[in-house]
Structure formats: C-alpha cells, structure tokens
Amino acid sequence: MAALDPLAFVRSTPPFDALPPELFDGAARTLEVIYHPAGTKLVTVGEEPLRHLYVIRKGVVRLERGGQTIQVLEEGEVFGYTSLLTGKATLDGVVDEDLLAYRIPADEFQRLMTDAPFAAHFTTGLANRLEASLENSPVVTFRVDLAAAVASLVRRPAVWVDAESTVGDAARVMTEERVSSVLVRGETPGIVTDRDFRSKVLAQGLGAKEPLARIVTRPFRGVESSMPVHEAWTVLLDANVHHLPVIRDGEIIGVITDTDLLKHTSQGPVAVLRLVEKLPGRQSLPGYARKVTEMVASLLAGGLNPVVIAGFVAQLNDALMKRILHWAHEELGEPPAPYAWIALGSEGRQEQTLLTDQDNAIVFADEGASSGEYYTALADRANTDLAAAGFPRCPGGYMARNHCATLTEWRERFTGWVDDPSAQGVLEAAIFFDFRRVAGTLDLSPLQEVMDGIPRREAFLRGMVKQALEFRPPPLLGLRIRGGAELDLKRQGIAPVVFLARCYGLAVGSHARNTLERLRAATRAGLMGTDASANVIDSYRYLLGLRLRMQLKAVSVGKPPTNVVSLSDVSAIERSRLKDTLRAISSWQDKAAYRYQVV
Amino acid sequence: MLRLFSSPRWDLPVYWALDLETGGLDVRHDPIIAVGMVPVRNGVIQLGESFDTLVRPDPGRAIRPESVRAHQLLAGDLRKSPPLAAVLQEVDRRLEGGVLLVHNRGIDIPFLKGGHARSGLPWKKPRVVDTVDLIVKAASRRRFLRPEGETMPSLNLSEARRVNGLPDYQAHDALVDAIATAELFLVLRHVIGAKTLRDLR
C-alpha cells in the first residue's frame, strides 16, 4: 500500500471509491480517526450499537457471535453497518490487533445510503454476513506467496523474561509489549502464552506471585526462518499450538502466531480448520465442500503441489469427521464399547483434493457385539451429515452404515480376501487395504497384522497386480489431437499408479497408505529401481496437478469436475509432458507384469 | 482542600496537533511556509476540522532551494497565500483553551514565538504536549521493565510511527504531518498508560 493519507485511503476503499465527488466531499468533512489497542471491545451484543461506519487502516477486528468468529476484518475492510442498518448490536466486535481506523458518523452514513451503488454494497451482502454457517462465510481475496519464508511474517523481535520471573511479571511485560506470548530464558528456552494464563493459572486457582516455571512450556516447537509458510501451517496444525518461535542460525528472531498465518491467508488451511472446529451444529454443514474447493483453488494458485494440498484437505476432513461424531455421541450417548471410524480409498490414502464419494466403515470392539444397533445409528447419522457437508453417498455402497462390524468380523473378512484372491475379493481388498483410522480409540493392529502377512502370499499379490494392470494408459499412437482424442486422467493415468503402488507397498510390508509413500517404501526395499521410481513419482504428481487444474476450471464455470481431458484443450508443452508421463507409467507396468508373471 | 496538583483526565482537553513547514531550520532567517492543524477531541481525531494553509513569506525572507525540494513548493504557490499575521491569528483562535500537540517542540515552538513577535502578536504560552517526550517516556518505561532492553528509540516521526505499528504517510505536508502526529499521540498515550494531562507532559 502506498503512503496514502487518511482521505486518499478512504477514497480508494470500496464502496467509497465509487461515490460521486460531492457526496464524498461531504463525507470527508465528517471523517474521524480512532485508535483502539488490542483487546478493546468495540461493541457487545444487546448493548449500545455502533454509531459510526469504520474503515480499517491498520489492525484486525474480529466479529463474533456466541463466541464463534464470524469474520476477521483487516486493512481496507469496512464494519459497523449492521449496527447502523438495524439500530441494534447484533455482533460482538473485538479489536484483535491494535486498530487505527477512519470513521464517519451515522447520519452521514444515512446520507451516503441515498447513493444506490453505495447502498447496494451493504444491503446485498447483509443476510449472508449475518449468517454464521460455512455456506455464507465470506470469501476473502487470497494474497499469499506460499513459498515465502516464515521469516517474512516476523514483525518484531521476540520478547523475553527471566527464568526467575513470576506469572505477574510475565503478564505485565506481555501487556506492555502488546504480545500474546513471551519467551523464558534458560539453558533450554521456554514459552508462555496468554492461553497458559487461562488454562494453567486461572483454571488452577494460581495467582500472580506464582513462579513462571510452573506454567512454562519447555522445550517448545520452533521453526527455521527459511521454512515456507505452507510448511509452518502444517507444523501449527500437527502440534496444535498457536505460537511458533522462528529460529535463524540458532537464534530466535521472533514469534509468529496462528493469527499471523490466518491473516496471511483467509482461506488457508488454518482458517478453515478453525471454522470447522467451531461449527455449532449440523445445520452449518452445507457449504463445507465449497469452502474446501476455494481453499484448494487458492493453494494451487499459490504454487503448492497437489500432494501437499491433499494432505491439508485430509486434515480438514478428519477434523470435520471428529466434529460430526462428537455430535452423534451427544445425541446417542457415549459408545458402549470402543470403536474406530475408518476412511477407505482416497480418503484413507490422504489423496483427496476435491471432495468425492464417501468411503468409510466402522469397526467396533467385540464387547459391543450386543449393541450393534448403536453403531448402525452412529453410522447413519455420520453418513447423513457427511452428505450434507458435500461428500456424496457412495454409489458402490462403501459407507459405514453398510459396513459396520466387530473387529473379529473384520479380521475374518481381511483374512478371507488374502486367502482367496478372486477378482471380486481383490477389488474389495483394494479399497479396504487403504483403511486409515480417523476417529475412535479401538486398536486396529489385528487388521494390520493380516496385511503384514501379504509379502508371503504370492497368489494374492499376483491377483492384485493382475487387477491393477487392467487399468492402463492408452496406446501413445492413439493420442492425436486431430482425432479428437480424449484421455481419462483417472482411469488411464492416476489409477494405474495408485493400484500398482498399493501392490508394491503391500509386497514389501509397508504400513503406508499414501501412494507416494508406498512407492518410496518399495524403492527403499529394492523392489523398484531409483530411476523408475523417480519417473513414476514425477508422473503421478504431474497427473494430479493437471487433473486438479482442469477440475477447478470446470467448477469455476459451474460444471461438475471431470477426469476427462481432451487433447485439443491442452497446450503443446502439456501434451508432450503428458506423453512422457504415460510412457513412464506403461514401462513400469511392463516390468511389474514380467515380475509377477501376469500377462 | 485546595487541589493544587489536580490534572484533568487526558481526554478532556482539546489537543491541536500542529505542524509547520519552514524554509529552513534557522529561526532568525527562515520563514514559516505552511501550517497544518487538526484537533483531537475526546480522544478522537476530527479530520473535518483540520486547518491547512500556505503562508506568504515576508519580503526578504528567501526560501532555501533544498526545502523547496523537500516540500515540493514553489514560490508562486506562496505569493497568493495569506500573510503570516493572518495565519497566526487563525492558529491562536483554535488553540484558545486547548493543548498544543507537536512533534519536537524544539523546532515548532521557537518558530511560532518568533513569528508572533515579528507579527506583533502576543504568544499566549499554551500548554504543550510533545510526542518526542512521549517516545522517550515509553522507552524509559520499557527499560525499567527490561533493563538490558533496546537502544535509544528513533525520534523521527515516520520512524516512530513505524515502530508503533502505524501506516506510512507522505511526509513533509504540514497537515498530513499534523495528522500523523495526532495518531502517534493516541498510540503513545496508550503505551505509557497516561490517565491525566500531567502524565503526558
């Protein structure tokens, strides 16, 4: 942002940018500047409404209702109009980061509302903005260089306190410095955050004189300053922390927070995850699929590869699943015996980008055998909720409501597939052997043990490879534009890799589910040459990226996502990459056919 | 009891942030060429009440070429402007009963005093709050909390704004600098936790 003075800034901000000059000049005469430090409550539901329309110049304002964040507003965004239009305080507004804002008073706002385009800006979005569901949560423009180093988010040096400090000392320094965490000196440095004051001090009945040593986290999770922003996301999500010290050459150069990352991208995984964690109930589920699609599109545009994106989507889907099961527990009571909710197919492999058909099942402990109806009811609710969130019901019927059984029953099925490699058995095994526990506490190692025996089951492996090789890339000679050739990226490119990688992973006893991890495991075990493996991995990544770009393009114009690409639609460079890719996959399949004596 | 030392709540008085653009730094020879003022009422900056004018230089007071460059002003702009005495009367009328808010009193106050003297106007010695003093206060507060802490803070207006999280404004325009000073004042008032006018002086 250029160095704009207040008037120029407001003039450049929608909807002020479209006001006729005489109206704007009138508003300019009433313009005020306010400053509120972080933590200030601007407005509280049911109390005095706001009397001004605000334009944020610097800082962050969070709009909440019932403790649920509805919007995070920052530079260039406008707020206060719901107060002004309804005459009531319908949302809580809290300053999240020191706020410098320009504002105009209510009567001037009313005058500007006589300008139709200005009024339309506020009235059209009003219903949506008030609605707390994902469907109506705002789409915020995405501006991020995901490859940027986290160091670029560090805004100030870290604030330190001595190891001997008290809780009160730390709280004073944090207030003074307006930070939400302090680092604590020591042989191994520690960290204390504002959350610790709540959970470890107040909730435990401790006071300000308490030594800081009682609540400090030591050591803490830090990140290297050169780490790309998207990796920092992963760390934040994995470690479930809110502050990340950033380290350069062994020195801590500052601390970044989840809000910093959140601001870096409103549609990023962290933001969507927080939304998911705060979902109030199943009525808020519609729109989840759209939200994930927006995020995926943004991440892809930000230069992230589809494999990493799929990892984020899996984390979100898992969080959503936990939320959905939590509601079911509330309604049905706690489960009579431990169970596991397992994801199958691409969800099990953590390879979903756009949401696809449901693939899930329930395994419950044998002690629960007499209360099977509890788990069926649980599955029923969860399947319905997932459908509402945008995961279509699976046409093949691999859904928990149909696949809900005890651990012993599941173990028998698993053993049956391995013992009797019929075509149908191998097909089912393919889906279930990608299983991954998403929620629940039941230990599934008895199922894994069955799979661990596969390296010695030559007949089963051959059957599986045979089935995998039924999916093959088309003959390259047929790939001509002029003939109007089309390619099904899933059946003729991606599936061949996924299926054969599964065989190879199982053959070397790998516990991995993910296609790339299976390929790496097979390579480490010597089943694949390093060159062949590198070629297949590159090809697979390329195909995923191409498919995702096409699908997003389709979605953006309101068409259903497709797997079919017409060769006349891709550039010459893409075509030649595509051919290299298919050639690499074919050649790997030929080697596999030879090794397993499958013709 | 007589409350000799009482001081009003900080947001009761009206603060007039003021910035002068001058032809140089020499009070005796360099002219005031522009004045910008904006009031802070009840802790809110009232942009609509801002006052902003160029000043016609007295005959014989030349503008140095380097300050022409800094302020992007041309002598032609200035000749059509009101003379210093008229401008200072406007300034004094606003300051009546209020507090003068400047960034670095060491420059603005001598120029104002000198200008009044030359124009035959009395200098009424308004109460002054200086954001440079507040920067120093904030820094010594930090040093008290963390003695090994940082070095001397920058007293430069743009730099001080950046340190305190305020946006960049175009420097060297009297009104913009006055607004910039008023905003910095609001932030520093919070940082030092001042509750009364005395805490700010």
PDB file of C-alpha atoms in Angstrom, chain B:
ATOM      1  CA  MET B   1      -8.835  21.491  50.390  1.00  0.00           C
ATOM      2  CA  LEU B   2      -7.283  23.347  47.548  1.00  0.00           C
ATOM      3  CA  ARG B   3      -6.301  20.841  44.890  1.00  0.00           C
ATOM      4  CA  LEU B   4      -3.071  22.429  43.817  1.00  0.00           C
ATOM      5  CA  PHE B   5      -1.907  19.458  41.831  1.00  0.00           C
ATOM      6  CA  SER B   6      -5.056  18.201  40.204  1.00  0.00           C
ATOM      7  CA  SER B   7      -4.843  17.498  36.497  1.00  0.00           C
ATOM      8  CA  PRO B   8      -7.737  16.826  34.071  1.00  0.00           C
ATOM      9  CA  ARG B   9      -8.394  13.401  32.614  1.00  0.00           C
ATOM     10  CA  TRP B  10      -6.254  13.090  29.492  1.00  0.00           C
ATOM     11  CA  ASP B  11      -9.141  13.098  27.027  1.00  0.00           C
ATOM     12  CA  LEU B  12     -10.954  16.127  28.450  1.00  0.00           C
ATOM     13  CA  PRO B  13      -8.825  18.897  26.894  1.00  0.00           C
ATOM     14  CA  VAL B  14      -8.815  19.508  23.160  1.00  0.00           C
ATOM     15  CA  TYR B  15      -5.397  18.811  21.645  1.00  0.00           C
ATOM     16  CA  TRP B  16      -4.468  20.702  18.496  1.00  0.00           C
ATOM     17  CA  ALA B  17      -1.834  18.763  16.613  1.00  0.00           C
ATOM     18  CA  LEU B  18       0.227  21.287  14.673  1.00  0.00           C
ATOM     19  CA  ASP B  19       2.992  21.016  12.157  1.00  0.00           C
ATOM     20  CA  LEU B  20       4.942  23.798  10.479  1.00  0.00           C
ATOM     21  CA  GLU B  21       6.803  23.573   7.229  1.00  0.00           C
ATOM     22  CA  THR B  22       9.620  26.087   7.306  1.00  0.00           C
ATOM     23  CA  GLY B  23      12.098  27.469   4.810  1.00  0.00           C
ATOM     24  CA  GLY B  24      14.944  26.036   6.869  1.00  0.00           C
ATOM     25  CA  LEU B  25      15.932  25.396  10.461  1.00  0.00           C
ATOM     26  CA  ASP B  26      17.210  28.887  11.314  1.00  0.00           C
ATOM     27  CA  VAL B  27      14.523  30.683  13.318  1.00  0.00           C
ATOM     28  CA  ARG B  28      16.021  34.110  12.699  1.00  0.00           C
ATOM     29  CA  HIS B  29      16.230  33.911   8.922  1.00  0.00           C
ATOM     30  CA  ASP B  30      13.970  31.127   7.637  1.00  0.00           C
ATOM     31  CA  PRO B  31      10.224  31.720   7.076  1.00  0.00           C
ATOM     32  CA  ILE B  32       7.220  29.620   8.046  1.00  0.00           C
ATOM     33  CA  ILE B  33       5.783  28.485   4.734  1.00  0.00           C
ATOM     34  CA  ALA B  34       2.896  26.186   5.711  1.00  0.00           C
ATOM     35  CA  VAL B  35       0.792  25.322   8.749  1.00  0.00           C
ATOM     36  CA  GLY B  36      -1.326  22.228   9.327  1.00  0.00           C
ATOM     37  CA  MET B  37      -3.554  21.656  12.356  1.00  0.00           C
ATOM     38  CA  VAL B  38      -6.030  19.002  13.392  1.00  0.00           C
ATOM     39  CA  PRO B  39      -7.873  18.640  16.730  1.00  0.00           C
ATOM     40  CA  VAL B  40      -8.204  15.585  18.989  1.00  0.00           C
ATOM     41  CA  ARG B  41     -11.491  15.781  20.879  1.00  0.00           C
ATOM     42  CA  ASN B  42     -12.450  13.100  23.411  1.00  0.00           C
ATOM     43  CA  GLY B  43      -9.587  11.000  22.128  1.00  0.00           C
ATOM     44  CA  VAL B  44     -10.851  11.121  18.525  1.00  0.00           C
ATOM     45  CA  ILE B  45      -9.079  12.919  15.690  1.00  0.00           C
ATOM     46  CA  GLN B  46     -11.512  15.227  13.860  1.00  0.00           C
ATOM     47  CA  LEU B  47     -10.257  15.392  10.295  1.00  0.00           C
ATOM     48  CA  GLY B  48     -13.218  17.542   9.285  1.00  0.00           C
ATOM     49  CA  GLU B  49     -11.966  20.375  11.478  1.00  0.00           C
ATOM     50  CA  SER B  50      -8.453  20.358  10.107  1.00  0.00           C
ATOM     51  CA  PHE B  51      -6.854  23.646   9.133  1.00  0.00           C
ATOM     52  CA  ASP B  52      -4.265  23.831   6.440  1.00  0.00           C
ATOM     53  CA  THR B  53      -2.701  26.811   4.719  1.00  0.00           C
ATOM     54  CA  LEU B  54       0.375  28.081   2.988  1.00  0.00           C
ATOM     55  CA  VAL B  55       1.931  31.288   4.278  1.00  0.00           C
ATOM     56  CA  ARG B  56       3.036  34.220   2.157  1.00  0.00           C
ATOM     57  CA  PRO B  57       6.683  34.863   3.042  1.00  0.00           C
ATOM     58  CA  ASP B  58       7.752  38.269   4.360  1.00  0.00           C
ATOM     59  CA  PRO B  59       9.645  40.227   1.780  1.00  0.00           C
ATOM     60  CA  GLY B  60      13.328  39.433   2.015  1.00  0.00           C
ATOM     61  CA  ARG B  61      12.947  36.020   3.646  1.00  0.00           C
ATOM     62  CA  ALA B  62      14.128  33.694   0.954  1.00  0.00           C
ATOM     63  CA  ILE B  63      13.310  30.007   0.764  1.00  0.00           C
ATOM     64  CA  ARG B  64      16.306  27.734   0.537  1.00  0.00           C
ATOM     65  CA  PRO B  65      16.366  25.565  -2.553  1.00  0.00           C
ATOM     66  CA  GLU B  66      16.701  22.345  -0.518  1.00  0.00           C
ATOM     67  CA  SER B  67      13.497  22.996   1.397  1.00  0.00           C
ATOM     68  CA  VAL B  68      11.704  23.761  -1.847  1.00  0.00           C
ATOM     69  CA  ARG B  69      12.653  20.282  -2.917  1.00  0.00           C
ATOM     70  CA  ALA B  70      11.583  18.708   0.383  1.00  0.00           C
ATOM     71  CA  HIS B  71       8.198  20.388   0.418  1.00  0.00           C
ATOM     72  CA  GLN B  72       7.596  20.411  -3.329  1.00  0.00           C
ATOM     73  CA  LEU B  73       6.511  24.019  -3.042  1.00  0.00           C
ATOM     74  CA  LEU B  74       7.177  26.814  -5.433  1.00  0.00           C
ATOM     75  CA  ALA B  75       7.473  30.453  -4.581  1.00  0.00           C
ATOM     76  CA  GLY B  76       4.497  31.117  -6.879  1.00  0.00           C
ATOM     77  CA  ASP B  77       2.228  28.991  -4.689  1.00  0.00           C
ATOM     78  CA  LEU B  78       3.183  31.034  -1.692  1.00  0.00           C
ATOM     79  CA  ARG B  79       2.674  34.525  -3.086  1.00  0.00           C
ATOM     80  CA  LYS B  80      -1.101  34.020  -3.333  1.00  0.00           C
ATOM     81  CA  SER B  81      -1.375  32.812   0.265  1.00  0.00           C
ATOM     82  CA  PRO B  82      -2.392  34.824   3.388  1.00  0.00           C
ATOM     83  CA  PRO B  83       0.370  36.642   5.270  1.00  0.00           C
ATOM     84  CA  LEU B  84       1.877  35.248   8.465  1.00  0.00           C
ATOM     85  CA  ALA B  85      -0.040  37.519  10.875  1.00  0.00           C
ATOM     86  CA  ALA B  86      -3.420  36.399   9.497  1.00  0.00           C
ATOM     87  CA  VAL B  87      -2.404  32.748   9.651  1.00  0.00           C
ATOM     88  CA  LEU B  88      -1.146  33.039  13.245  1.00  0.00           C
ATOM     89  CA  GLN B  89      -4.417  34.633  14.326  1.00  0.00           C
ATOM     90  CA  GLU B  90      -6.216  31.588  12.917  1.00  0.00           C
ATOM     91  CA  VAL B  91      -3.811  29.342  14.824  1.00  0.00           C
ATOM     92  CA  ASP B  92      -4.305  31.230  18.116  1.00  0.00           C
ATOM     93  CA  ARG B  93      -8.075  31.243  17.773  1.00  0.00           C
ATOM     94  CA  ARG B  94      -8.040  27.436  17.615  1.00  0.00           C
ATOM     95  CA  LEU B  95      -5.512  26.996  20.406  1.00  0.00           C
ATOM     96  CA  GLU B  96      -7.634  29.032  22.816  1.00  0.00           C
ATOM     97  CA  GLY B  97      -8.060  26.899  25.950  1.00  0.00           C
ATOM     98  CA  GLY B  98      -6.628  23.835  24.250  1.00  0.00           C
ATOM     99  CA  VAL B  99      -3.346  21.986  24.350  1.00  0.00           C
ATOM    100  CA  LEU B 100      -0.745  22.381  21.615  1.00  0.00           C
ATOM    101  CA  LEU B 101       0.431  18.999  20.344  1.00  0.00           C
ATOM    102  CA  VAL B 102       3.675  18.932  18.357  1.00  0.00           C
ATOM    103  CA  HIS B 103       6.345  16.514  17.312  1.00  0.00           C
ATOM    104  CA  ASN B 104       9.560  18.074  18.600  1.00  0.00           C
ATOM    105  CA  ARG B 105       8.784  21.335  20.369  1.00  0.00           C
ATOM    106  CA  GLY B 106      12.402  22.417  19.869  1.00  0.00           C
ATOM    107  CA  ILE B 107      11.581  23.388  16.300  1.00  0.00           C
ATOM    108  CA  ASP B 108       7.918  24.391  16.161  1.00  0.00           C
ATOM    109  CA  ILE B 109       7.730  26.485  19.329  1.00  0.00           C
ATOM    110  CA  PRO B 110      10.635  28.871  18.545  1.00  0.00           C
ATOM    111  CA  PHE B 111       9.256  29.391  15.042  1.00  0.00           C
ATOM    112  CA  LEU B 112       5.795  30.143  16.438  1.00  0.00           C
ATOM    113  CA  LYS B 113       7.211  32.504  19.062  1.00  0.00           C
ATOM    114  CA  GLY B 114       9.401  34.248  16.525  1.00  0.00           C
ATOM    115  CA  GLY B 115       6.510  34.556  14.097  1.00  0.00           C
ATOM    116  CA  HIS B 116       4.286  36.098  16.747  1.00  0.00           C
ATOM    117  CA  ALA B 117       6.973  38.579  17.721  1.00  0.00           C
ATOM    118  CA  ARG B 118       7.523  39.659  14.115  1.00  0.00           C
ATOM    119  CA  SER B 119       3.768  39.990  13.564  1.00  0.00           C
ATOM    120  CA  GLY B 120       3.267  41.996  16.748  1.00  0.00           C
ATOM    121  CA  LEU B 121       1.054  39.325  18.281  1.00  0.00           C
ATOM    122  CA  PRO B 122       1.306  38.097  21.902  1.00  0.00           C
ATOM    123  CA  TRP B 123       2.456  34.451  22.368  1.00  0.00           C
ATOM    124  CA  LYS B 124      -0.002  33.076  24.911  1.00  0.00           C
ATOM    125  CA  LYS B 125       2.138  30.145  26.044  1.00  0.00           C
ATOM    126  CA  PRO B 126      -0.330  27.311  25.559  1.00  0.00           C
ATOM    127  CA  ARG B 127       0.211  24.041  27.360  1.00  0.00           C
ATOM    128  CA  VAL B 128       2.349  21.809  25.143  1.00  0.00           C
ATOM    129  CA  VAL B 129       2.443  18.038  24.699  1.00  0.00           C
ATOM    130  CA  ASP B 130       5.344  16.774  22.631  1.00  0.00           C
ATOM    131  CA  THR B 131       5.260  13.312  21.053  1.00  0.00           C
ATOM    132  CA  VAL B 132       9.080  13.241  21.218  1.00  0.00           C
ATOM    133  CA  ASP B 133       8.794  13.408  25.027  1.00  0.00           C
ATOM    134  CA  LEU B 134       6.255  10.584  24.873  1.00  0.00           C
ATOM    135  CA  ILE B 135       8.600   8.408  22.806  1.00  0.00           C
ATOM    136  CA  VAL B 136      11.284   8.908  25.459  1.00  0.00           C
ATOM    137  CA  LYS B 137       8.795   8.185  28.244  1.00  0.00           C
ATOM    138  CA  ALA B 138       7.663   4.986  26.542  1.00  0.00           C
ATOM    139  CA  ALA B 139      11.272   3.909  26.046  1.00  0.00           C
ATOM    140  CA  SER B 140      12.302   4.526  29.642  1.00  0.00           C
ATOM    141  CA  ARG B 141       9.262   2.585  30.759  1.00  0.00           C
ATOM    142  CA  ARG B 142      10.411  -0.325  28.650  1.00  0.00           C
ATOM    143  CA  ARG B 143      13.945  -0.001  30.040  1.00  0.00           C
ATOM    144  CA  PHE B 144      12.517  -0.138  33.532  1.00  0.00           C
ATOM    145  CA  LEU B 145      10.760  -3.369  32.721  1.00  0.00           C
ATOM    146  CA  ARG B 146      13.636  -4.866  30.793  1.00  0.00           C
ATOM    147  CA  PRO B 147      16.843  -3.043  31.750  1.00  0.00           C
ATOM    148  CA  GLU B 148      19.020  -4.845  29.205  1.00  0.00           C
ATOM    149  CA  GLY B 149      16.469  -3.887  26.533  1.00  0.00           C
ATOM    150  CA  GLU B 150      16.784  -1.922  23.400  1.00  0.00           C
ATOM    151  CA  THR B 151      18.879   1.056  22.439  1.00  0.00           C
ATOM    152  CA  MET B 152      17.721   4.667  22.175  1.00  0.00           C
ATOM    153  CA  PRO B 153      14.461   4.853  20.188  1.00  0.00           C
ATOM    154  CA  SER B 154      14.274   6.823  16.971  1.00  0.00           C
ATOM    155  CA  LEU B 155      12.727  10.261  17.440  1.00  0.00           C
ATOM    156  CA  ASN B 156      11.971  10.707  13.761  1.00  0.00           C
ATOM    157  CA  LEU B 157       8.210  10.950  13.162  1.00  0.00           C
ATOM    158  CA  SER B 158       7.949   8.413  10.330  1.00  0.00           C
ATOM    159  CA  GLU B 159      10.268   6.013  12.091  1.00  0.00           C
ATOM    160  CA  ALA B 160       8.403   6.338  15.395  1.00  0.00           C
ATOM    161  CA  ARG B 161       5.120   5.653  13.609  1.00  0.00           C
ATOM    162  CA  ARG B 162       6.519   2.537  12.005  1.00  0.00           C
ATOM    163  CA  VAL B 163       7.841   1.268  15.344  1.00  0.00           C
ATOM    164  CA  ASN B 164       4.380   1.793  16.815  1.00  0.00           C
ATOM    165  CA  GLY B 165       2.577  -0.031  14.051  1.00  0.00           C
ATOM    166  CA  LEU B 166       1.131   2.981  12.231  1.00  0.00           C
ATOM    167  CA  PRO B 167       0.925   3.190   8.437  1.00  0.00           C
ATOM    168  CA  ASP B 168       3.316   5.201   6.289  1.00  0.00           C
ATOM    169  CA  TYR B 169       2.042   8.625   5.346  1.00  0.00           C
ATOM    170  CA  GLN B 170       3.599  11.004   2.884  1.00  0.00           C
ATOM    171  CA  ALA B 171       5.943  13.172   4.991  1.00  0.00           C
ATOM    172  CA  HIS B 172       6.534  16.911   4.539  1.00  0.00           C
ATOM    173  CA  ASP B 173       2.984  18.062   4.124  1.00  0.00           C
ATOM    174  CA  ALA B 174       2.023  20.195   7.112  1.00  0.00           C
ATOM    175  CA  LEU B 175      -1.493  18.779   7.533  1.00  0.00           C
ATOM    176  CA  VAL B 176      -0.502  15.159   6.928  1.00  0.00           C
ATOM    177  CA  ASP B 177       2.323  15.531   9.436  1.00  0.00           C
ATOM    178  CA  ALA B 178      -0.102  17.029  11.951  1.00  0.00           C
ATOM    179  CA  ILE B 179      -2.473  14.083  11.471  1.00  0.00           C
ATOM    180  CA  ALA B 180       0.488  11.719  11.704  1.00  0.00           C
ATOM    181  CA  THR B 181       1.490  13.360  14.989  1.00  0.00           C
ATOM    182  CA  ALA B 182      -2.048  13.130  16.372  1.00  0.00           C
ATOM    183  CA  GLU B 183      -2.236   9.408  15.601  1.00  0.00           C
ATOM    184  CA  LEU B 184       1.165   8.760  17.134  1.00  0.00           C
ATOM    185  CA  PHE B 185      -0.030  10.659  20.194  1.00  0.00           C
ATOM    186  CA  LEU B 186      -3.027   8.329  20.616  1.00  0.00           C
ATOM    187  CA  VAL B 187      -0.830   5.245  20.411  1.00  0.00           C
ATOM    188  CA  LEU B 188       1.852   6.543  22.783  1.00  0.00           C
ATOM    189  CA  ARG B 189      -0.777   7.766  25.253  1.00  0.00           C
ATOM    190  CA  HIS B 190      -1.923   4.157  25.488  1.00  0.00           C
ATOM    191  CA  VAL B 191       1.600   2.734  25.639  1.00  0.00           C
ATOM    192  CA  ILE B 192       2.632   4.875  28.590  1.00  0.00           C
ATOM    193  CA  GLY B 193      -0.754   4.376  30.218  1.00  0.00           C
ATOM    194  CA  ALA B 194      -1.271   8.127  30.784  1.00  0.00           C
ATOM    195  CA  LYS B 195      -4.515   8.878  32.604  1.00  0.00           C
ATOM    196  CA  THR B 196      -4.238  12.623  33.082  1.00  0.00           C
ATOM    197  CA  LEU B 197      -2.881  15.541  31.110  1.00  0.00           C
ATOM    198  CA  ARG B 198       0.003  15.749  33.564  1.00  0.00           C
ATOM    199  CA  ASP B 199       1.043  12.187  32.696  1.00  0.00           C
ATOM    200  CA  LEU B 200       1.573  13.419  29.156  1.00  0.00           C
ATOM    201  CA  ARG B 201       3.718  16.460  29.879  1.00  0.00           C
TER     202      ARG B 201
END
